[in-house]
mmCIF file of C-alpha atoms and ligand atoms in Angstrom:
data_model
loop_
_atom_site.group_PDB
_atom_site.id
_atom_site.type_symbol
_atom_site.label_atom_id
_atom_site.label_comp_id
_atom_site.label_asym_id
_atom_site.label_seq_id
_atom_site.Cartn_x
_atom_site.Cartn_y
_atom_site.Cartn_z
ATOM 1 C CA MET A 230 74.072 102.585 121.035
ATOM 2 C CA ASP A 231 77.368 100.646 120.801
ATOM 3 C CA SER A 232 77.272 98.144 117.934
ATOM 4 C CA GLN A 233 78.627 95.300 119.944
ATOM 5 C CA THR A 234 77.888 93.569 123.203
ATOM 6 C CA LYS A 235 80.841 91.813 124.999
ATOM 7 C CA ALA A 236 79.999 88.315 123.804
ATOM 8 C CA ASP A 237 79.797 89.199 120.035
ATOM 9 C CA PRO A 238 82.760 88.397 117.875
ATOM 10 C CA MET A 239 84.558 91.428 116.578
ATOM 11 C CA ARG A 240 84.010 92.939 113.096
ATOM 12 C CA VAL A 241 87.354 94.582 112.419
ATOM 13 C CA LEU A 242 87.869 97.270 109.720
ATOM 14 C CA VAL A 243 91.457 97.851 108.831
ATOM 15 C CA THR A 244 91.836 101.214 107.081
ATOM 16 C CA GLY A 245 94.974 101.361 104.966
ATOM 17 C CA GLY A 246 94.776 97.594 104.666
ATOM 18 C CA SER A 247 96.576 97.523 101.329
ATOM 19 C CA GLY A 248 99.789 99.129 102.482
ATOM 20 C CA LEU A 249 102.980 97.953 104.224
ATOM 21 C CA VAL A 250 101.493 97.642 107.730
ATOM 22 C CA GLY A 251 98.037 96.620 106.483
ATOM 23 C CA LYS A 252 99.463 93.731 104.442
ATOM 24 C CA ALA A 253 101.426 92.562 107.426
ATOM 25 C CA ILE A 254 98.356 92.603 109.648
ATOM 26 C CA GLU A 255 96.410 90.592 106.991
ATOM 27 C CA HIS A 256 99.248 88.000 106.923
ATOM 28 C CA VAL A 257 99.177 87.606 110.726
ATOM 29 C CA VAL A 258 95.339 87.372 110.742
ATOM 30 C CA LYS A 259 95.084 84.970 107.827
ATOM 31 C CA GLN A 260 98.306 83.011 108.006
ATOM 32 C CA GLU A 261 99.438 83.049 111.700
ATOM 33 C CA GLY A 262 96.036 82.265 113.360
ATOM 34 C CA GLY A 263 95.359 85.848 114.338
ATOM 35 C CA CYS A 264 91.675 85.602 113.574
ATOM 36 C CA LEU A 265 89.485 84.156 116.255
ATOM 37 C CA GLU A 266 86.317 82.200 115.430
ATOM 38 C CA GLY A 267 83.485 84.151 114.161
ATOM 39 C CA GLU A 268 85.507 87.337 113.629
ATOM 40 C CA GLN A 269 85.186 89.266 110.424
ATOM 41 C CA TRP A 270 88.208 91.224 109.171
ATOM 42 C CA THR A 271 88.079 93.637 106.243
ATOM 43 C CA PHE A 272 91.186 95.206 104.705
ATOM 44 C CA LEU A 273 90.461 98.488 102.868
ATOM 45 C CA SER A 274 92.413 100.194 100.225
ATOM 46 C CA SER A 275 91.837 103.864 99.144
ATOM 47 C CA LYS A 276 90.092 102.446 95.984
ATOM 48 C CA GLU A 277 87.143 101.345 98.181
ATOM 49 C CA ALA A 278 86.902 104.599 100.139
ATOM 50 C CA ASN A 279 88.865 107.795 100.098
ATOM 51 C CA PHE A 280 88.851 108.951 103.751
ATOM 52 C CA VAL A 281 89.605 112.523 102.859
ATOM 53 C CA ASP A 282 85.943 112.519 101.892
ATOM 54 C CA LEU A 283 83.349 112.309 104.699
ATOM 55 C CA GLN A 284 80.597 110.762 102.599
ATOM 56 C CA GLN A 285 82.801 108.026 101.340
ATOM 57 C CA THR A 286 83.908 107.431 104.891
ATOM 58 C CA ARG A 287 80.342 107.132 106.199
ATOM 59 C CA ALA A 288 79.348 104.895 103.284
ATOM 60 C CA VAL A 289 82.137 102.278 103.967
ATOM 61 C CA PHE A 290 81.334 102.251 107.762
ATOM 62 C CA GLU A 291 77.699 101.690 106.844
ATOM 63 C CA LYS A 292 78.625 98.860 104.619
ATOM 64 C CA TYR A 293 80.846 96.919 107.041
ATOM 65 C CA ARG A 294 79.430 98.141 110.403
ATOM 66 C CA PRO A 295 82.715 97.559 112.229
ATOM 67 C CA THR A 296 82.838 97.039 116.021
ATOM 68 C CA HIS A 297 86.624 97.632 115.993
ATOM 69 C CA VAL A 298 88.875 99.760 113.758
ATOM 70 C CA ILE A 299 92.577 99.536 113.050
ATOM 71 C CA HIS A 300 93.292 102.898 111.554
ATOM 72 C CA LEU A 301 96.313 102.901 109.277
ATOM 73 C CA ALA A 302 95.201 104.928 106.280
ATOM 74 C CA ALA A 303 97.367 107.967 105.763
ATOM 75 C CA LYS A 304 99.324 109.965 103.327
ATOM 76 C CA VAL A 305 102.762 108.399 103.978
ATOM 77 C CA GLY A 306 106.200 108.871 102.503
ATOM 78 C CA GLY A 307 109.950 109.090 103.205
ATOM 79 C CA LEU A 308 111.911 112.187 104.308
ATOM 80 C CA TYR A 309 112.261 113.667 100.818
ATOM 81 C CA LEU A 310 108.491 113.566 99.995
ATOM 82 C CA HIS A 311 107.713 115.169 103.296
ATOM 83 C CA MET A 312 110.065 118.046 102.614
ATOM 84 C CA LYS A 313 108.264 118.812 99.379
ATOM 85 C CA GLU A 314 104.688 118.347 100.556
ATOM 86 C CA ASN A 315 104.398 119.346 104.190
ATOM 87 C CA LEU A 316 101.084 121.177 103.736
ATOM 88 C CA HIS A 317 99.539 118.332 101.759
ATOM 89 C CA PHE A 318 100.592 115.774 104.532
ATOM 90 C CA LEU A 319 98.990 118.105 107.136
ATOM 91 C CA ARG A 320 95.669 118.659 105.337
ATOM 92 C CA ASP A 321 95.109 115.113 103.986
ATOM 93 C CA ASN A 322 95.922 113.499 107.256
ATOM 94 C CA LEU A 323 93.958 115.897 109.427
ATOM 95 C CA ARG A 324 90.881 115.104 107.327
ATOM 96 C CA ILE A 325 91.416 111.363 107.122
ATOM 97 C CA ASN A 326 91.883 111.088 110.903
ATOM 98 C CA ASP A 327 88.902 113.279 111.771
ATOM 99 C CA ASN A 328 86.620 111.442 109.314
ATOM 100 C CA VAL A 329 87.644 107.994 110.531
ATOM 101 C CA LEU A 330 87.532 108.812 114.252
ATOM 102 C CA GLN A 331 84.378 110.758 114.231
ATOM 103 C CA THR A 332 82.536 108.265 112.008
ATOM 104 C CA SER A 333 83.759 105.506 114.320
ATOM 105 C CA HIS A 334 82.370 107.432 117.253
ATOM 106 C CA GLU A 335 79.011 108.078 115.524
ATOM 107 C CA ARG A 336 78.594 104.450 114.652
ATOM 108 C CA GLY A 337 79.417 103.224 118.080
ATOM 109 C CA VAL A 338 82.685 101.582 117.329
ATOM 110 C CA THR A 339 84.055 100.072 120.549
ATOM 111 C CA LYS A 340 87.758 100.475 119.987
ATOM 112 C CA VAL A 341 89.946 102.236 117.513
ATOM 113 C CA VAL A 342 93.686 101.723 117.324
ATOM 114 C CA SER A 343 95.347 104.424 115.243
ATOM 115 C CA CYS A 344 98.931 104.712 114.115
ATOM 116 C CA LEU A 345 101.252 107.598 115.130
ATOM 117 C CA SER A 346 104.992 107.602 114.345
ATOM 118 C CA SER A 347 108.170 108.280 116.270
ATOM 119 C CA CYS A 348 108.974 111.243 113.951
ATOM 120 C CA ILE A 349 106.193 113.233 115.649
ATOM 121 C CA PHE A 350 108.139 113.632 118.925
ATOM 122 C CA PRO A 351 109.839 116.988 119.676
ATOM 123 C CA ASP A 352 112.961 117.611 117.760
ATOM 124 C CA LYS A 353 114.733 119.269 120.660
ATOM 125 C CA THR A 354 114.433 116.810 123.433
ATOM 126 C CA THR A 355 116.242 114.575 125.912
ATOM 127 C CA TYR A 356 116.707 110.850 125.046
ATOM 128 C CA PRO A 357 115.270 108.366 125.040
ATOM 129 C CA ILE A 358 111.878 109.671 124.036
ATOM 130 C CA ASP A 359 108.863 108.191 125.806
ATOM 131 C CA GLU A 360 105.166 108.327 125.429
ATOM 132 C CA SER A 361 104.768 111.250 127.830
ATOM 133 C CA MET A 362 106.756 113.609 125.633
ATOM 134 C CA ILE A 363 104.625 113.778 122.372
ATOM 135 C CA HIS A 364 103.376 117.375 122.825
ATOM 136 C CA ASN A 365 106.503 118.878 124.514
ATOM 137 C CA GLY A 366 107.828 120.938 121.640
ATOM 138 C CA PRO A 367 107.838 121.307 117.840
ATOM 139 C CA PRO A 368 108.619 118.245 115.723
ATOM 140 C CA HIS A 369 111.556 118.202 113.284
ATOM 141 C CA ASP A 370 110.991 120.738 110.591
ATOM 142 C CA SER A 371 111.290 118.207 107.691
ATOM 143 C CA ASN A 372 107.890 116.583 108.550
ATOM 144 C CA PHE A 373 106.025 119.143 110.553
ATOM 145 C CA GLY A 374 102.805 118.758 108.561
ATOM 146 C CA TYR A 375 102.446 114.965 109.064
ATOM 147 C CA SER A 376 103.671 115.239 112.638
ATOM 148 C CA HIS A 377 101.125 117.825 113.692
ATOM 149 C CA ALA A 378 98.281 115.875 112.042
ATOM 150 C CA LYS A 379 99.378 112.643 113.831
ATOM 151 C CA ARG A 380 99.643 114.446 117.167
ATOM 152 C CA MET A 381 96.019 115.483 116.864
ATOM 153 C CA ILE A 382 94.952 111.850 116.856
ATOM 154 C CA ASP A 383 96.261 111.606 120.394
ATOM 155 C CA ILE A 384 94.401 114.760 121.384
ATOM 156 C CA GLN A 385 91.216 113.523 119.789
ATOM 157 C CA ASN A 386 91.449 110.124 121.486
ATOM 158 C CA ARG A 387 91.675 111.891 124.760
ATOM 159 C CA GLY A 388 88.695 113.935 123.827
ATOM 160 C CA TYR A 389 86.572 110.966 122.906
ATOM 161 C CA PHE A 390 87.406 109.417 126.162
ATOM 162 C CA ALA A 391 86.751 112.508 128.241
ATOM 163 C CA GLN A 392 83.516 113.437 126.607
ATOM 164 C CA HIS A 393 82.031 110.066 125.555
ATOM 165 C CA GLY A 394 84.048 107.382 127.417
ATOM 166 C CA ARG A 395 85.359 105.827 124.289
ATOM 167 C CA ARG A 396 88.484 103.759 124.478
ATOM 168 C CA TYR A 397 90.257 104.951 121.331
ATOM 169 C CA THR A 398 94.003 104.580 121.477
ATOM 170 C CA ALA A 399 97.186 104.702 119.264
ATOM 171 C CA VAL A 400 100.503 103.018 118.741
ATOM 172 C CA ILE A 401 103.773 104.783 117.936
ATOM 173 C CA PRO A 402 106.031 102.667 115.686
ATOM 174 C CA THR A 403 109.548 103.661 114.844
ATOM 175 C CA ASN A 404 110.688 103.265 111.192
ATOM 176 C CA VAL A 405 108.773 100.275 109.682
ATOM 177 C CA TYR A 406 109.971 98.149 106.752
ATOM 178 C CA GLY A 407 109.005 94.843 105.079
ATOM 179 C CA PRO A 408 107.211 93.315 102.082
ATOM 180 C CA TYR A 409 104.648 95.597 100.296
ATOM 181 C CA ASP A 410 106.573 98.786 101.184
ATOM 182 C CA ASN A 411 106.845 101.617 98.790
ATOM 183 C CA PHE A 412 110.130 100.987 96.913
ATOM 184 C CA ASN A 413 110.048 104.315 94.936
ATOM 185 C CA PHE A 414 113.431 105.850 94.516
ATOM 186 C CA GLU A 415 112.365 109.439 95.429
ATOM 187 C CA ASN A 416 109.376 108.982 97.757
ATOM 188 C CA GLY A 417 109.987 105.791 99.632
ATOM 189 C CA HIS A 418 111.447 105.393 103.127
ATOM 190 C CA VAL A 419 115.100 104.750 103.487
ATOM 191 C CA LEU A 420 115.381 100.949 103.569
ATOM 192 C CA SER A 421 112.865 100.298 100.725
ATOM 193 C CA ALA A 422 114.284 103.051 98.498
ATOM 194 C CA LEU A 423 117.806 101.805 99.077
ATOM 195 C CA MET A 424 116.811 98.132 98.370
ATOM 196 C CA HIS A 425 115.493 99.214 95.009
ATOM 197 C CA LYS A 426 118.527 101.540 94.343
ATOM 198 C CA THR A 427 120.930 98.617 95.283
ATOM 199 C CA TYR A 428 119.008 96.214 93.018
ATOM 200 C CA ALA A 429 119.244 98.644 90.119
ATOM 201 C CA ALA A 430 122.922 99.547 90.687
ATOM 202 C CA LYS A 431 123.813 95.837 90.764
ATOM 203 C CA LYS A 432 121.931 95.255 87.459
ATOM 204 C CA GLU A 433 123.447 98.216 85.725
ATOM 205 C CA GLY A 434 126.956 97.982 87.205
ATOM 206 C CA THR A 435 126.755 101.516 88.622
ATOM 207 C CA PRO A 436 127.693 102.795 92.126
ATOM 208 C CA LEU A 437 124.944 102.798 94.837
ATOM 209 C CA GLN A 438 123.965 106.431 95.659
ATOM 210 C CA VAL A 439 122.990 106.741 99.332
ATOM 211 C CA TRP A 440 121.382 110.071 100.033
ATOM 212 C CA GLY A 441 122.825 112.130 102.996
ATOM 213 C CA SER A 442 125.876 111.274 105.051
ATOM 214 C CA GLY A 443 124.816 107.862 106.336
ATOM 215 C CA THR A 444 125.371 109.055 109.939
ATOM 216 C CA PRO A 445 121.692 109.636 111.123
ATOM 217 C CA ARG A 446 120.591 106.824 113.413
ATOM 218 C CA ARG A 447 117.332 104.920 113.297
ATOM 219 C CA GLN A 448 115.413 102.103 115.086
ATOM 220 C CA PHE A 449 113.807 99.876 112.488
ATOM 221 C CA ILE A 450 110.965 97.514 113.180
ATOM 222 C CA TYR A 451 109.859 94.757 110.803
ATOM 223 C CA SER A 452 106.277 95.101 109.566
ATOM 224 C CA LEU A 453 105.330 91.604 110.724
ATOM 225 C CA ASP A 454 106.463 92.436 114.290
ATOM 226 C CA VAL A 455 104.396 95.620 114.113
ATOM 227 C CA ALA A 456 101.415 93.507 112.931
ATOM 228 C CA ARG A 457 101.718 91.076 115.857
ATOM 229 C CA LEU A 458 101.918 93.892 118.303
ATOM 230 C CA PHE A 459 98.933 95.612 116.691
ATOM 231 C CA LEU A 460 96.764 92.476 117.395
ATOM 232 C CA TRP A 461 97.893 92.506 120.995
ATOM 233 C CA VAL A 462 97.046 96.185 121.379
ATOM 234 C CA LEU A 463 93.602 95.562 119.772
ATOM 235 C CA ARG A 464 92.839 92.649 122.088
ATOM 236 C CA GLU A 465 94.605 93.468 125.349
ATOM 237 C CA TYR A 466 95.859 97.022 125.653
ATOM 238 C CA ASP A 467 93.371 99.000 127.592
ATOM 239 C CA GLU A 468 95.021 102.479 127.914
ATOM 240 C CA ILE A 469 93.956 105.669 125.998
ATOM 241 C CA ASP A 470 97.605 106.839 126.156
ATOM 242 C CA PRO A 471 99.634 105.634 123.226
ATOM 243 C CA ILE A 472 102.394 103.007 123.334
ATOM 244 C CA ILE A 473 105.662 103.018 121.478
ATOM 245 C CA LEU A 474 106.339 99.923 119.311
ATOM 246 C CA SER A 475 110.095 99.696 118.976
ATOM 247 C CA VAL A 476 113.222 97.557 119.345
ATOM 248 C CA GLY A 477 115.458 98.606 122.211
ATOM 249 C CA GLU A 478 117.517 101.843 122.211
ATOM 250 C CA GLU A 479 120.650 99.709 121.851
ATOM 251 C CA GLU A 480 119.432 98.521 118.464
ATOM 252 C CA GLU A 481 119.413 101.988 116.983
ATOM 253 C CA LEU A 482 122.023 102.164 114.302
ATOM 254 C CA PRO A 483 123.511 104.583 111.644
ATOM 255 C CA ILE A 484 121.958 104.435 108.184
ATOM 256 C CA LYS A 485 125.357 103.363 106.722
ATOM 257 C CA ASP A 486 125.267 100.128 108.782
ATOM 258 C CA ALA A 487 121.774 99.282 107.355
ATOM 259 C CA VAL A 488 123.129 100.023 103.867
ATOM 260 C CA GLU A 489 125.779 97.338 104.381
ATOM 261 C CA MET A 490 123.075 94.859 105.360
ATOM 262 C CA ILE A 491 121.175 95.641 102.164
ATOM 263 C CA ALA A 492 124.362 95.200 100.094
ATOM 264 C CA ASP A 493 124.933 91.785 101.719
ATOM 265 C CA ALA A 494 121.372 90.721 101.288
ATOM 266 C CA LEU A 495 121.412 91.584 97.515
ATOM 267 C CA ASP A 496 125.049 90.502 97.059
ATOM 268 C CA PHE A 497 126.014 93.942 95.815
ATOM 269 C CA LYS A 498 129.776 94.327 95.546
ATOM 270 C CA GLY A 499 129.979 97.757 93.790
ATOM 271 C CA GLN A 500 130.945 101.169 95.141
ATOM 272 C CA ILE A 501 128.802 102.840 97.749
ATOM 273 C CA VAL A 502 128.664 106.673 97.473
ATOM 274 C CA PHE A 503 127.165 109.085 100.071
ATOM 275 C CA ASP A 504 125.573 112.083 98.424
ATOM 276 C CA THR A 505 125.987 114.844 101.163
ATOM 277 C CA SER A 506 124.221 117.369 99.080
ATOM 278 C CA LYS A 507 121.006 115.667 100.201
ATOM 279 C CA SER A 508 119.416 116.338 103.620
ATOM 280 C CA ASP A 509 120.139 114.057 106.544
ATOM 281 C CA GLY A 510 116.741 114.821 108.084
ATOM 282 C CA GLN A 511 116.545 114.231 111.870
ATOM 283 C CA MET A 512 119.813 112.885 113.184
ATOM 284 C CA LYS A 513 118.161 110.644 115.628
ATOM 285 C CA LYS A 514 114.819 109.992 117.429
ATOM 286 C CA THR A 515 115.855 107.392 119.890
ATOM 287 C CA ALA A 516 112.687 105.922 121.483
ATOM 288 C CA SER A 517 112.264 103.897 124.601
ATOM 289 C CA ASN A 518 110.381 100.653 124.509
ATOM 290 C CA ALA A 519 110.268 100.394 128.334
ATOM 291 C CA LYS A 520 106.477 100.694 128.494
ATOM 292 C CA LEU A 521 106.045 97.902 125.887
ATOM 293 C CA ARG A 522 108.585 95.771 127.737
ATOM 294 C CA ARG A 523 106.575 96.191 130.999
ATOM 295 C CA TYR A 524 103.629 94.614 129.182
ATOM 296 C CA LEU A 525 105.422 92.150 126.923
ATOM 297 C CA PRO A 526 108.887 91.316 128.399
ATOM 298 C CA ASP A 527 109.313 88.269 126.228
ATOM 299 C CA PHE A 528 108.280 89.640 122.795
ATOM 300 C CA THR A 529 110.943 88.694 120.222
ATOM 301 C CA PHE A 530 111.767 91.197 117.424
ATOM 302 C CA THR A 531 112.979 90.032 114.118
ATOM 303 C CA PRO A 532 116.713 90.883 113.870
ATOM 304 C CA LEU A 533 117.306 93.725 111.396
ATOM 305 C CA SER A 534 119.621 91.671 109.095
ATOM 306 C CA GLU A 535 117.038 88.805 108.923
ATOM 307 C CA GLY A 536 114.140 91.278 108.243
ATOM 308 C CA ILE A 537 116.227 93.081 105.522
ATOM 309 C CA LYS A 538 117.042 89.727 103.818
ATOM 310 C CA LYS A 539 113.383 88.698 103.828
ATOM 311 C CA THR A 540 112.312 92.027 102.454
ATOM 312 C CA CYS A 541 115.002 92.046 99.707
ATOM 313 C CA ASP A 542 113.938 88.532 98.767
ATOM 314 C CA TRP A 543 110.330 89.579 98.580
ATOM 315 C CA PHE A 544 111.264 92.567 96.459
ATOM 316 C CA VAL A 545 113.315 90.570 94.017
ATOM 317 C CA ASN A 546 110.617 87.815 93.735
ATOM 318 C CA ASN A 547 107.757 90.351 93.464
ATOM 319 C CA TYR A 548 109.438 93.048 91.356
ATOM 320 C CA ASP A 549 106.405 93.082 88.893
ATOM 321 C CA ILE A 550 103.862 93.915 91.565
ATOM 322 C CA ALA A 551 106.046 95.914 93.980
ATOM 323 C CA ARG A 552 105.243 99.588 94.350
ATOM 324 C CA THR A 553 108.298 101.186 92.528
HETATM 325 P P1 NAP B 775 101.557 102.706 103.041
HETATM 326 O O1 NAP B 775 102.247 101.369 102.703
HETATM 327 O O2 NAP B 775 101.883 103.861 102.250
HETATM 328 O O3 NAP B 775 100.001 102.425 103.088
HETATM 329 C C1 NAP B 775 99.074 103.458 103.298
HETATM 330 C C2 NAP B 775 97.755 102.944 103.225
HETATM 331 O O4 NAP B 775 96.798 104.028 103.417
HETATM 332 C C3 NAP B 775 97.388 102.280 101.920
HETATM 333 O O5 NAP B 775 96.509 101.157 102.234
HETATM 334 C C4 NAP B 775 96.573 103.369 101.257
HETATM 335 O O6 NAP B 775 95.571 102.848 100.235
HETATM 336 C C5 NAP B 775 95.844 104.011 102.354
HETATM 337 N N1 NAP B 775 95.452 105.380 102.100
HETATM 338 C C6 NAP B 775 96.283 106.430 101.702
HETATM 339 N N2 NAP B 775 95.565 107.574 101.564
HETATM 340 C C7 NAP B 775 94.267 107.166 101.743
HETATM 341 C C8 NAP B 775 93.043 107.803 101.653
HETATM 342 N N3 NAP B 775 92.964 109.161 101.347
HETATM 343 N N4 NAP B 775 91.873 107.194 101.852
HETATM 344 C C9 NAP B 775 91.897 105.785 102.178
HETATM 345 N N5 NAP B 775 93.058 105.195 102.262
HETATM 346 C C10 NAP B 775 94.157 105.810 102.105
HETATM 347 O O7 NAP B 775 101.855 103.147 104.578
HETATM 348 P P2 NAP B 775 102.292 102.263 105.869
HETATM 349 O O8 NAP B 775 103.761 102.349 105.975
HETATM 350 O O9 NAP B 775 101.654 100.910 105.745
HETATM 351 O O10 NAP B 775 101.615 103.146 106.976
HETATM 352 C C11 NAP B 775 100.532 102.666 107.764
HETATM 353 C C12 NAP B 775 100.417 103.529 108.933
HETATM 354 O O11 NAP B 775 101.553 103.422 109.755
HETATM 355 C C13 NAP B 775 100.226 105.028 108.654
HETATM 356 O O12 NAP B 775 99.264 105.580 109.466
HETATM 357 C C14 NAP B 775 101.598 105.582 108.938
HETATM 358 O O13 NAP B 775 101.536 106.982 109.265
HETATM 359 C C15 NAP B 775 102.102 104.693 110.036
HETATM 360 N N6 NAP B 775 103.511 104.573 110.216
HETATM 361 C C16 NAP B 775 104.327 104.188 109.283
HETATM 362 C C17 NAP B 775 105.758 104.092 109.402
HETATM 363 C C18 NAP B 775 106.626 103.571 108.336
HETATM 364 O O14 NAP B 775 107.852 103.718 108.567
HETATM 365 N N7 NAP B 775 106.164 103.176 107.248
HETATM 366 C C19 NAP B 775 106.262 104.406 110.684
HETATM 367 C C20 NAP B 775 105.371 104.826 111.627
HETATM 368 C C21 NAP B 775 104.053 104.953 111.474
HETATM 369 P P3 NAP B 775 96.030 102.702 98.651
HETATM 370 O O15 NAP B 775 97.358 101.995 98.690
HETATM 371 O O16 NAP B 775 94.873 101.856 98.149
HETATM 372 O O17 NAP B 775 96.182 104.017 98.190
HETATM 373 O O1 GFB B 776 112.879 106.616 106.162
HETATM 374 P P1 GFB B 776 113.283 108.009 105.930
HETATM 375 O O2 GFB B 776 112.979 108.578 104.592
HETATM 376 O O3 GFB B 776 112.599 108.984 106.969
HETATM 377 O O4 GFB B 776 114.896 108.086 106.187
HETATM 378 P P2 GFB B 776 112.911 109.504 108.360
HETATM 379 C C1 GFB B 776 115.621 109.239 105.941
HETATM 380 C C2 GFB B 776 117.104 109.020 106.304
HETATM 381 O O5 GFB B 776 117.665 108.028 105.495
HETATM 382 C C3 GFB B 776 117.843 110.264 106.156
HETATM 383 C C4 GFB B 776 118.637 108.663 104.661
HETATM 384 O O6 GFB B 776 118.999 110.385 107.027
HETATM 385 C C5 GFB B 776 118.342 110.121 104.632
HETATM 386 O O7 GFB B 776 119.543 110.906 104.446
HETATM 387 N N1 GFB B 776 118.625 108.118 103.230
HETATM 388 C C6 GFB B 776 119.666 107.616 102.562
HETATM 389 C C7 GFB B 776 117.528 107.991 102.461
HETATM 390 N N2 GFB B 776 119.349 107.279 101.353
HETATM 391 C C8 GFB B 776 118.019 107.450 101.277
HETATM 392 C C9 GFB B 776 117.010 107.189 100.268
HETATM 393 O O8 GFB B 776 117.420 106.734 99.128
HETATM 394 N N3 GFB B 776 115.773 107.486 100.521
HETATM 395 C C10 GFB B 776 115.334 107.934 101.767
HETATM 396 N N4 GFB B 776 114.075 108.253 101.947
HETATM 397 N N5 GFB B 776 116.250 108.231 102.754
HETATM 398 C C11 GFB B 776 110.412 109.535 108.524
HETATM 399 C C12 GFB B 776 109.342 110.496 108.338
HETATM 400 O O9 GFB B 776 111.570 110.233 108.782
HETATM 401 O O10 GFB B 776 110.152 108.693 109.587
HETATM 402 C C13 GFB B 776 108.118 109.787 108.010
HETATM 403 O O11 GFB B 776 109.673 111.409 107.270
HETATM 404 C C14 GFB B 776 107.928 108.467 108.770
HETATM 405 O O12 GFB B 776 107.078 110.553 108.209
HETATM 406 C C15 GFB B 776 109.191 107.783 109.177
HETATM 407 O O13 GFB B 776 107.120 108.723 109.843
HETATM 408 C C16 GFB B 776 109.018 106.732 110.233
HETATM 409 O O14 GFB B 776 113.250 108.384 109.280
HETATM 410 O O15 GFB B 776 113.971 110.610 108.335
#
């Protein structure tokens, strides 16, 4: 039997609650009035339960008895980690997702909102990409493992609806950045890795090494914006089909423009070098936010330069605790 009747307040379990997106949701819930009266929100890290393991997954669901799940937990990394560990990304994420979704179903969780990514779309495609195109062809080769595992969430959501009437859905953010990101030089995503590299280059008086040509284009979304949209999806969005969370197509910009914003934010005046021996990855993955705009025409996104400044300030002020 479902663990909630309509009148009961939600008990929300956030898997991956200690990461970039999880911390942003925690901020919106605790600091921006995102929690309604009577609701219980639990933010999990992998220390409390490793979702690769089914027994640990079942135990933590037994402990918290969630009515709703925001499923963020995943093996995550930037382009260069994906290129080294595609198989690992595939296997861990397939297991994590199956364990979380099936345990949610078995325990009668009313709604699960999982997290896909715009890198899972077909590599050879027309632009802009929209929600109907996820399964239209192979993803970019650099992250085929992660992408196929993520695509299966969408398939599984459809299965839970078709066979059991469950309303499990997913969001598709573009490249996310913000406080609590992984700022590791090798494994982080582009903005966080380059913030750390710029900080170090300034301190050491060395040139900033940007990997690749700087010409690939990306749409970046600030983690707090993702978090605000997640709460809307949890409470209001009723489709099984996923929804892209993105700034508009016109906001897509080359990596080298974002590098200049980071240099400005950290007041870096040294030389900027592009190491073209490193892969560029996917040249673009321009996503449409038309569906989101139909639901939320007035949602305001944090401008990229402002989000980069806030994230750089957070990184400098929290260097001791930041993931580096
Ligand atoms: P993140 O900062 O690396 O956080 C990952 C979270 O997952 C952490 O809380 C981590 O816990 C947890 N986790 C990892 N492996 C786990 C395991 N085996 N068992 C339990 N928990 C585990 O990543 P993020 O950027 O916040 O990503 C959150 C979600 O957004 C992911 O599903 C990701 O695919 C998706 N997404 C991210 C981006 C992006 O640009 N960052 C873009 C699109 C979609 P510990 O820290 O305790 O290990
Ligand atoms: O964020 P990122 O690693 O991943 O960005 P993707 C890669 C792009 O940034 C490439 C350039 O064009 C790189 O050449 N870049 C420049 C750098 N300097 C650096 C650097 O120091 N570190 C990194 N990482 N990149 C990801 C997927 O693709 O998309 C993930 O791999 C995730 O799975 C994310 O879903 C949203 O945007 O290429």
